[in-house]
Short mmCIF file of N, CA and C in Angstrom, two decimals:
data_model
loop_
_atom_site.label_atom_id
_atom_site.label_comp_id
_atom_site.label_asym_id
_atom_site.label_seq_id
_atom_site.Cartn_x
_atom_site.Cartn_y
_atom_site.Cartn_z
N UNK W 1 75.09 86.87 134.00
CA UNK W 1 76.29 87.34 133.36
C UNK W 1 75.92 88.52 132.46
N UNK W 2 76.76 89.58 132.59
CA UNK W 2 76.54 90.73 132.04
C UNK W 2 77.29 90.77 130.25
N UNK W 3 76.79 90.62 129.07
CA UNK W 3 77.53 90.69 128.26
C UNK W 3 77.72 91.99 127.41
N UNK W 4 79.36 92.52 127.52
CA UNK W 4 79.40 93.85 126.70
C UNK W 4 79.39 93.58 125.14
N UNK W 5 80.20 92.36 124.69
CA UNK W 5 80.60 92.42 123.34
C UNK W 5 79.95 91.09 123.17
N UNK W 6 79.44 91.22 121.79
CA UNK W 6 78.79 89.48 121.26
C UNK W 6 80.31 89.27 120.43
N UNK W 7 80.04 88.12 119.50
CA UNK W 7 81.13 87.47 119.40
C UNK W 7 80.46 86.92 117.90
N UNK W 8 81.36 87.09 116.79
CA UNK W 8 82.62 87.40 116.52
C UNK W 8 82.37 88.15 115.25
N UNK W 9 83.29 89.40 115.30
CA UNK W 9 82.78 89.94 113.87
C UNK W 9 84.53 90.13 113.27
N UNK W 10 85.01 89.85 114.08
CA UNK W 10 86.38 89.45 113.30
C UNK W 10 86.63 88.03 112.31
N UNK W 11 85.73 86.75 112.63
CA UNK W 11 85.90 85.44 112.46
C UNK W 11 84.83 86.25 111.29
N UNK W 12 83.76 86.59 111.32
CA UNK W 12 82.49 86.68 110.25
C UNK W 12 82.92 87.71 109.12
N UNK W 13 83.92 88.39 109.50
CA UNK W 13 84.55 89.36 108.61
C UNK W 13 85.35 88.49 107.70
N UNK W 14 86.21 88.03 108.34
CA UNK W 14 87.44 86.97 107.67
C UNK W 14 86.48 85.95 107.11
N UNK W 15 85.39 85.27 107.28
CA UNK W 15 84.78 84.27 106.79
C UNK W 15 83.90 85.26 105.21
N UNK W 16 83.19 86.34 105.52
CA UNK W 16 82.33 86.91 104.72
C UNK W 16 83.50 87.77 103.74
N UNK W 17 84.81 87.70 103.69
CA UNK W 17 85.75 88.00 102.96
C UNK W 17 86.17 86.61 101.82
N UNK W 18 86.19 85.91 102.39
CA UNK W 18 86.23 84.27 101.56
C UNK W 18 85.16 84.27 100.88
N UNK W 19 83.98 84.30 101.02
CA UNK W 19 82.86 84.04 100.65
C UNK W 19 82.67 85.33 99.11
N UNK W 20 83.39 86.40 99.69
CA UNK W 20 83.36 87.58 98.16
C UNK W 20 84.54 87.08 97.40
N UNK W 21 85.20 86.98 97.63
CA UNK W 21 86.53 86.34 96.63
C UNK W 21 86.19 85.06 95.90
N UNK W 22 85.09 83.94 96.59
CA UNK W 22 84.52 83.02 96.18
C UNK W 22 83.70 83.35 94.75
N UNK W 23 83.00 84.56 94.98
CA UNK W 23 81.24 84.89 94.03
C UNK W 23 82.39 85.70 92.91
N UNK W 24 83.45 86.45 93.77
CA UNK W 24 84.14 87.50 92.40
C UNK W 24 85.12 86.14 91.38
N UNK W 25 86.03 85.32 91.59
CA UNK W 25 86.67 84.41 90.92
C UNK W 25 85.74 83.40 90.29
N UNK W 26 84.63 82.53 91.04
CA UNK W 26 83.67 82.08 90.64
C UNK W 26 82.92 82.66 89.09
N UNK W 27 82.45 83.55 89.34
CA UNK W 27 81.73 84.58 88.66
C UNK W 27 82.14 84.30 87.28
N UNK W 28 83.42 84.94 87.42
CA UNK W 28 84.47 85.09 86.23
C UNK W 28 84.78 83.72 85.58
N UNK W 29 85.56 82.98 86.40
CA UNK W 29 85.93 81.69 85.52
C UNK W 29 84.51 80.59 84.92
N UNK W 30 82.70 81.09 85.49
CA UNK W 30 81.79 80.48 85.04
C UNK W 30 81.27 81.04 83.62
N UNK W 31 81.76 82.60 83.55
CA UNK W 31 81.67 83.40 82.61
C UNK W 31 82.59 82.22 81.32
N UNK W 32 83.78 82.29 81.87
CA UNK W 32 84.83 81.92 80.77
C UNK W 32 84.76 80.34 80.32
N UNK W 33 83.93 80.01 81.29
CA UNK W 33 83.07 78.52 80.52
C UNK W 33 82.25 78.13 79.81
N UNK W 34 81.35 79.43 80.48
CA UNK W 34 80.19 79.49 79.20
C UNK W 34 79.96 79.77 78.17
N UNK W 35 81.71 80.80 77.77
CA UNK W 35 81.56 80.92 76.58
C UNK W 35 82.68 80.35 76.04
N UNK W 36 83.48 79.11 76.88
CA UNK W 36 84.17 78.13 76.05
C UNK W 36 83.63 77.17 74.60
N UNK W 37 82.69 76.96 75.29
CA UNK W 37 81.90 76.04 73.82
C UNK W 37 81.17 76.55 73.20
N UNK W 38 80.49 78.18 73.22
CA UNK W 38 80.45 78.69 71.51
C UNK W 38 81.39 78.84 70.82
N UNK W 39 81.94 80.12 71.56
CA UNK W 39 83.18 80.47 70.75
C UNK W 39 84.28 79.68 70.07
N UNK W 40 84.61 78.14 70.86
CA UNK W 40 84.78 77.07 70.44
C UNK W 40 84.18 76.80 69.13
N UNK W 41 83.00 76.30 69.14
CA UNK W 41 82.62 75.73 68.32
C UNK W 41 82.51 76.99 66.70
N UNK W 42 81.86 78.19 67.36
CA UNK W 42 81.86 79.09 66.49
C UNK W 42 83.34 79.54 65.23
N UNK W 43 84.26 79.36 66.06
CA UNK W 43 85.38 79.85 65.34
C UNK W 43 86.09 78.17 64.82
N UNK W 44 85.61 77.00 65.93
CA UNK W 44 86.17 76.05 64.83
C UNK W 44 85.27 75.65 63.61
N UNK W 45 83.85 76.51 63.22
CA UNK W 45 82.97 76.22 61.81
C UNK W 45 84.80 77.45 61.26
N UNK W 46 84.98 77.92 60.91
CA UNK W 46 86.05 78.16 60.44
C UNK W 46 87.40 78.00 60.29
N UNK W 47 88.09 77.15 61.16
CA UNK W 47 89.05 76.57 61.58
C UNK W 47 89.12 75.82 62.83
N UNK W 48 89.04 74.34 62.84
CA UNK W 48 89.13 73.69 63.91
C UNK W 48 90.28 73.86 64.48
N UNK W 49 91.50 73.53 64.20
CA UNK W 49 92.09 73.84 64.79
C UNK W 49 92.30 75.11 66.07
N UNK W 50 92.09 76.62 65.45
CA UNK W 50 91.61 77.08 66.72
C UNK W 50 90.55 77.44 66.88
N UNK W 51 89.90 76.24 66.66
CA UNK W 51 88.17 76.42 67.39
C UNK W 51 88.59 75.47 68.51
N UNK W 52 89.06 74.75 68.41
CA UNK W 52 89.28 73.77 69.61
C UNK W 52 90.45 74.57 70.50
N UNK W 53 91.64 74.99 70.08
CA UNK W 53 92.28 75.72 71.01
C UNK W 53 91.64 77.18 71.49
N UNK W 54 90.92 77.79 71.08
CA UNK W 54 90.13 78.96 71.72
C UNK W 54 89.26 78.09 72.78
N UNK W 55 88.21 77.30 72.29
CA UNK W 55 87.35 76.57 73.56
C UNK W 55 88.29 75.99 74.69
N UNK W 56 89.66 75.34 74.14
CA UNK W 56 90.28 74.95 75.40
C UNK W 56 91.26 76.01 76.42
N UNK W 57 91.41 76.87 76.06
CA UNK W 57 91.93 78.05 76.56
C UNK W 57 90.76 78.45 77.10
N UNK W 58 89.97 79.05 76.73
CA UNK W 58 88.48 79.41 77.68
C UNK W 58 88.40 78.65 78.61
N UNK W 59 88.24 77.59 79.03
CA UNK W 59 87.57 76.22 79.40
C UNK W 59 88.78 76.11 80.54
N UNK W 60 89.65 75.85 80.14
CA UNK W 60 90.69 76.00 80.90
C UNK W 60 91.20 77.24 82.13
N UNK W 61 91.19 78.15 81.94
CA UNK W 61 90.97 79.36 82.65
C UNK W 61 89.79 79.62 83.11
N UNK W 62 88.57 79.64 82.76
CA UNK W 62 87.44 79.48 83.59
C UNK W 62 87.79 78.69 84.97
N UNK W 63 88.05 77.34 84.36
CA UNK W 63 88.25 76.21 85.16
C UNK W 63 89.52 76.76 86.86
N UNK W 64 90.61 77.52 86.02
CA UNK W 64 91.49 77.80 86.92
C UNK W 64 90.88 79.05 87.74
N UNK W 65 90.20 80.23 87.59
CA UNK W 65 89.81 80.90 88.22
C UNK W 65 88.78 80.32 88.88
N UNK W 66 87.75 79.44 88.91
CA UNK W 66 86.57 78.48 89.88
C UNK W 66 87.48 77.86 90.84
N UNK W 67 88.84 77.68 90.71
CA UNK W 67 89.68 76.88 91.82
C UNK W 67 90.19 77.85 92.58
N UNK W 68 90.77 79.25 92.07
CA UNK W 68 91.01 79.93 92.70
C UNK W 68 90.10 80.99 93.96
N UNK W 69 88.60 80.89 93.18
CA UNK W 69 87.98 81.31 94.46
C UNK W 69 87.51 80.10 95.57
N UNK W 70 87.72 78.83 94.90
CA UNK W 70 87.16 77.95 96.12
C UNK W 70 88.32 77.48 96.47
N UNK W 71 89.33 77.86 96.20
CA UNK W 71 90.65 78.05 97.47
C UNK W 71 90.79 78.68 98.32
N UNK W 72 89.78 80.37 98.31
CA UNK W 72 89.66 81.12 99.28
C UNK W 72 88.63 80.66 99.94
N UNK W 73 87.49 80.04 99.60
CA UNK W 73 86.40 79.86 100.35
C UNK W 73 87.24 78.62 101.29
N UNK W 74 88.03 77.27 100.82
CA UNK W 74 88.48 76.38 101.66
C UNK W 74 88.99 76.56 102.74
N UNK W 75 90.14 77.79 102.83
CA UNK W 75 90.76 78.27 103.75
C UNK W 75 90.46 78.90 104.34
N UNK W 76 88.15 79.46 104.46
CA UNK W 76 88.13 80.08 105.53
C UNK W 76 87.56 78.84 106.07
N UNK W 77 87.59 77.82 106.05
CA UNK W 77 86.81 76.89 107.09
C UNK W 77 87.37 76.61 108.16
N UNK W 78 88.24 76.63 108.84
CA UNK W 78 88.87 77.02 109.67
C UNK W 78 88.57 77.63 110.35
N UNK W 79 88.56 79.06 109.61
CA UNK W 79 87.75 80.16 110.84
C UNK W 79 86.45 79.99 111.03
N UNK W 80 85.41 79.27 109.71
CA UNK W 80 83.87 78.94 110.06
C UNK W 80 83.83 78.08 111.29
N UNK W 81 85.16 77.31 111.45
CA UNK W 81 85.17 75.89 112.64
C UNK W 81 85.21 77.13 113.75
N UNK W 82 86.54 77.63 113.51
CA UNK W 82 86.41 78.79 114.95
C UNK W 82 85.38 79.22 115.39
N UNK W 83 84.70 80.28 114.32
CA UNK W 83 83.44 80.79 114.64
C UNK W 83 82.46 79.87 115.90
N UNK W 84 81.93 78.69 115.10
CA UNK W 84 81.08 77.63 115.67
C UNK W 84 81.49 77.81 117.08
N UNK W 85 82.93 77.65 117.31
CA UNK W 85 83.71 77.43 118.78
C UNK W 85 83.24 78.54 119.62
N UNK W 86 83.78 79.56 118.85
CA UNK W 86 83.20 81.04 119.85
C UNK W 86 81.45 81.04 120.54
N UNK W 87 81.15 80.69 119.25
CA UNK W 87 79.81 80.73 119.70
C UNK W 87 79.30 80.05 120.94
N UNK W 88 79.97 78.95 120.46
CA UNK W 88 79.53 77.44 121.42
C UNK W 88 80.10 78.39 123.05
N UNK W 89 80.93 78.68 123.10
CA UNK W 89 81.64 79.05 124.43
C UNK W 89 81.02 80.20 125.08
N UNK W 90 80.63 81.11 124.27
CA UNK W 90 80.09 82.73 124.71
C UNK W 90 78.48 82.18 124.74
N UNK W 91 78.35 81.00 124.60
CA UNK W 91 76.74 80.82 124.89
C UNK W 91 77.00 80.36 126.16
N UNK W 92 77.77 79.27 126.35
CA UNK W 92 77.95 78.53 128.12
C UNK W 92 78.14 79.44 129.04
N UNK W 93 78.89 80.25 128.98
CA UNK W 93 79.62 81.28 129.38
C UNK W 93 78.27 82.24 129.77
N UNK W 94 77.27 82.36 128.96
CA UNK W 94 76.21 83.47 128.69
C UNK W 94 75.39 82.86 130.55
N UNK W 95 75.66 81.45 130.77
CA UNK W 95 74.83 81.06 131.87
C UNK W 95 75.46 81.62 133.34
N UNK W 96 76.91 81.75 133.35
CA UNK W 96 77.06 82.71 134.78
C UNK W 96 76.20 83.79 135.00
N UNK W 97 76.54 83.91 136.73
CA UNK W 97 75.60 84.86 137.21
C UNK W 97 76.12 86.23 137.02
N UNK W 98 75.23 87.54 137.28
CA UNK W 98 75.05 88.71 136.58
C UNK W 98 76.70 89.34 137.64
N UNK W 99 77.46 88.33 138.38
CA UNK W 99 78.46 89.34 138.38
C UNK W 99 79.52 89.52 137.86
N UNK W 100 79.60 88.34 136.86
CA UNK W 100 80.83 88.37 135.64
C UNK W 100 80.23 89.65 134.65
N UNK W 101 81.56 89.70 133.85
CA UNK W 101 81.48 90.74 132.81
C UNK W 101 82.08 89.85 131.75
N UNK W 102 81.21 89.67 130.70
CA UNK W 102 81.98 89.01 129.39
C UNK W 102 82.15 90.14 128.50
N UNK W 103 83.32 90.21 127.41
CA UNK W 103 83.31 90.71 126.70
C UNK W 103 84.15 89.73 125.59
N UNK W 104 83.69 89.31 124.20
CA UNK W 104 83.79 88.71 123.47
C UNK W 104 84.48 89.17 122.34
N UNK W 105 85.51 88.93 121.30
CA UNK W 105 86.13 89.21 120.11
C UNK W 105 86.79 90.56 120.73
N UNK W 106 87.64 90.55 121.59
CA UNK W 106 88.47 91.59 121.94
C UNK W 106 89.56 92.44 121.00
N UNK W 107 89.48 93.19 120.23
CA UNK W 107 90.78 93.71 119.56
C UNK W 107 91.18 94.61 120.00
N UNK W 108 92.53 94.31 120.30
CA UNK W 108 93.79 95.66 120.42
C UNK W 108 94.24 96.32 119.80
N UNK W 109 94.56 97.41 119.86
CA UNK W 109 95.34 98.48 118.85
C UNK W 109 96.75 98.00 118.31
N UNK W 110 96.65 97.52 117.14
CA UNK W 110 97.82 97.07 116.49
C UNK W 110 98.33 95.98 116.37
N UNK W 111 97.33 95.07 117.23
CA UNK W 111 97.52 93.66 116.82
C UNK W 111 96.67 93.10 115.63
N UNK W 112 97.10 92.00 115.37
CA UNK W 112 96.99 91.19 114.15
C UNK W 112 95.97 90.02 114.33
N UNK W 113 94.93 90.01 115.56
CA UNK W 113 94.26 89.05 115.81
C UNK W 113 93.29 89.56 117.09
N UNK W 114 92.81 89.17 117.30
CA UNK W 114 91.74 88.99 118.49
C UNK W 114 91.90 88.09 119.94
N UNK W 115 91.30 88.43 121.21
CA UNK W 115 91.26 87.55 121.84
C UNK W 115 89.87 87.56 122.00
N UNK W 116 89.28 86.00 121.82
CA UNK W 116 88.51 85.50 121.56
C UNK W 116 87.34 85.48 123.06
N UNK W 117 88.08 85.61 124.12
CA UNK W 117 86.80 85.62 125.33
C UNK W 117 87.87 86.51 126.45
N UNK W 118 87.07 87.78 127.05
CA UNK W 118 87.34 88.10 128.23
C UNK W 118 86.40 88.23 129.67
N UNK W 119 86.91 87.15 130.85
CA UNK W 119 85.44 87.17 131.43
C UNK W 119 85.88 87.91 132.60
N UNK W 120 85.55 88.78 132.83
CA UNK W 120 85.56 89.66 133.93
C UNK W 120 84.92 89.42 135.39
N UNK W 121 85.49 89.32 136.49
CA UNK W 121 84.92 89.04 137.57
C UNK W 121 85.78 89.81 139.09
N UNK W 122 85.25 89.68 140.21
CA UNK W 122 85.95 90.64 141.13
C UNK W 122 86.68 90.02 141.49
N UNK W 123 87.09 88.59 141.36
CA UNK W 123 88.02 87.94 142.08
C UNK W 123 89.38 88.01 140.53
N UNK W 124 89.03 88.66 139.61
CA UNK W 124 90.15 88.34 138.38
C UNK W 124 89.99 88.58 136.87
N UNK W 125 90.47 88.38 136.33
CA UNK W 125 90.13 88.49 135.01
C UNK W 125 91.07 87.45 133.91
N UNK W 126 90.11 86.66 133.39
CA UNK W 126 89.98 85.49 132.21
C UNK W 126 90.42 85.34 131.40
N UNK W 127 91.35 85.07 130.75
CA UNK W 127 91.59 85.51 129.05
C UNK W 127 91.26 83.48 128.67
N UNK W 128 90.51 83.75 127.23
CA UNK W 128 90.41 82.56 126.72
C UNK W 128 90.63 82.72 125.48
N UNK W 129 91.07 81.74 124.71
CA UNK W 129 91.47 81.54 123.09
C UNK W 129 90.62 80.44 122.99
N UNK W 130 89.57 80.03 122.11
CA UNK W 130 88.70 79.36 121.98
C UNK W 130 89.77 78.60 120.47
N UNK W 131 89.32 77.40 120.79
CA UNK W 131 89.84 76.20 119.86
C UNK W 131 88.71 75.18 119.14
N UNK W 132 88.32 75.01 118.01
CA UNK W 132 86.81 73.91 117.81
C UNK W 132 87.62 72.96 117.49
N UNK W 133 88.36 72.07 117.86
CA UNK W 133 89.31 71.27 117.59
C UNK W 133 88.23 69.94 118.46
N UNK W 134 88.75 68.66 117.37
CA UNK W 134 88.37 67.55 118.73
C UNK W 134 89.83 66.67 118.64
N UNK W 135 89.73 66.03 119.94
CA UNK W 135 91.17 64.98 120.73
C UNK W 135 91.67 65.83 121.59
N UNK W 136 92.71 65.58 122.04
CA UNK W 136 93.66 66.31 123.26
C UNK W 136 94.45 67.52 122.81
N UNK W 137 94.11 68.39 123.06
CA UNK W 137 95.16 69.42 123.10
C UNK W 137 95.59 70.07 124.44
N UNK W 138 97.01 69.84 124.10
CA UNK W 138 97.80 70.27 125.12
C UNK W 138 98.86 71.88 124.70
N UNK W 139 98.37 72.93 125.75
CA UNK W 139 99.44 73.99 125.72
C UNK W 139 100.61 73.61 126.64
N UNK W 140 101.98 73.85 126.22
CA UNK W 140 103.19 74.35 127.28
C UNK W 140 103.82 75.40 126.91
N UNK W 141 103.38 76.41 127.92
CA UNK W 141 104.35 77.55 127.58
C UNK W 141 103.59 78.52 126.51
N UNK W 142 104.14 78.56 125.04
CA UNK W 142 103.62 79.08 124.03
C UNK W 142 103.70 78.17 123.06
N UNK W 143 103.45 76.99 122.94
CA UNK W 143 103.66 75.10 121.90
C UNK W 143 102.35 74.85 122.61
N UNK W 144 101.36 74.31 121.26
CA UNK W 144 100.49 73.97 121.50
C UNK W 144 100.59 72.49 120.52
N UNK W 145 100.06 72.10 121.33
CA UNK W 145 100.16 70.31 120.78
C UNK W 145 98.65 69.62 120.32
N UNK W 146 98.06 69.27 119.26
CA UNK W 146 97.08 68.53 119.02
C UNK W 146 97.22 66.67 119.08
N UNK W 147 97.01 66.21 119.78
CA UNK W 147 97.36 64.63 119.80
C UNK W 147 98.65 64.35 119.42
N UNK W 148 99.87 65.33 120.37
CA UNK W 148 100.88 64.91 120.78
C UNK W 148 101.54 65.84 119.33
N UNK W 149 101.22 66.63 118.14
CA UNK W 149 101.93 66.86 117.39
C UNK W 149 101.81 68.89 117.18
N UNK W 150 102.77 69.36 117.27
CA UNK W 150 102.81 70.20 117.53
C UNK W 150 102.16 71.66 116.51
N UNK W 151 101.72 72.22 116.71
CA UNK W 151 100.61 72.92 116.06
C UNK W 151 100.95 74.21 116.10
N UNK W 152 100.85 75.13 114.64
CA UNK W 152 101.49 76.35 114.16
C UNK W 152 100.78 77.96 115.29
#
């Protein structure tokens, strides 16, 4: 099997995009923790009252920006599952003989996504959407069903 395109720098893009939004929000809200309990403590030797509300405002927002980048990192796992999938498939795939043509992570001009495997051969040509899903999935039509329940 002849391969033009490896696979996937759309899934590793979208994944290595999670992963910077992770280190930039991270970053920040570990910043705003660490200096919850001096500044805390520092400004309540002068007033507890807001020595304790400065540390909990710090502390607190730290806290909310660390959720907000590992909300982006959560929601690329998905595509890390994809990824795995592509891989797994453009390797099996890698074992046909030299008269297929694969070409992998296909993008079109102006679409909003990729097709994930094209295998080229003289009798036709392949289109695959790779899924890392486990149980039954069933397509009809354009409804795709995971163990009977219908999937976005």
């Amino acid at each position: 099997m002849r391969l033009v395109k490896p696979a996937s720098n759309f899934a590793s893009g979208k994944i290595q995009a999670a992963d910077r939004k992770l280190r930039f929000w991270g970053l920040r809200g570990g910043f705003l923790l660490a200096l919850a309990a001096p500044l805390g403590l520092g400004i309540g030797l002068l007033d507890s009252g807001t020595g304790f509300a400065v540390g909990a405002v710090l502390a607190g927002s730290g806290f909310v920006l660390i959720l907000i980048g590992v909300g982006y990192w959560l929601d690329a796992g998905n595509t890390r599952k994809g990824l795995e999938g592509e891989q797994s498939v453009a390797s099996e795939l890698s074992y046909l003989s030299d008269e297929f043509l694969l070409l992998n992570d296909v993008m079109l001009p102006g679409a909003r996504g990729n097709i994930d495997h094209v295998l080229v051969r003289p009798t036709g040509v392949f289109v695959f959407e790779t899924k890392n899903y486990s149980g039954k999935y069933v397509c009809y039509g354009d409804r795709w069903f995971l163990q009977g329940r219908r999937q976005k």
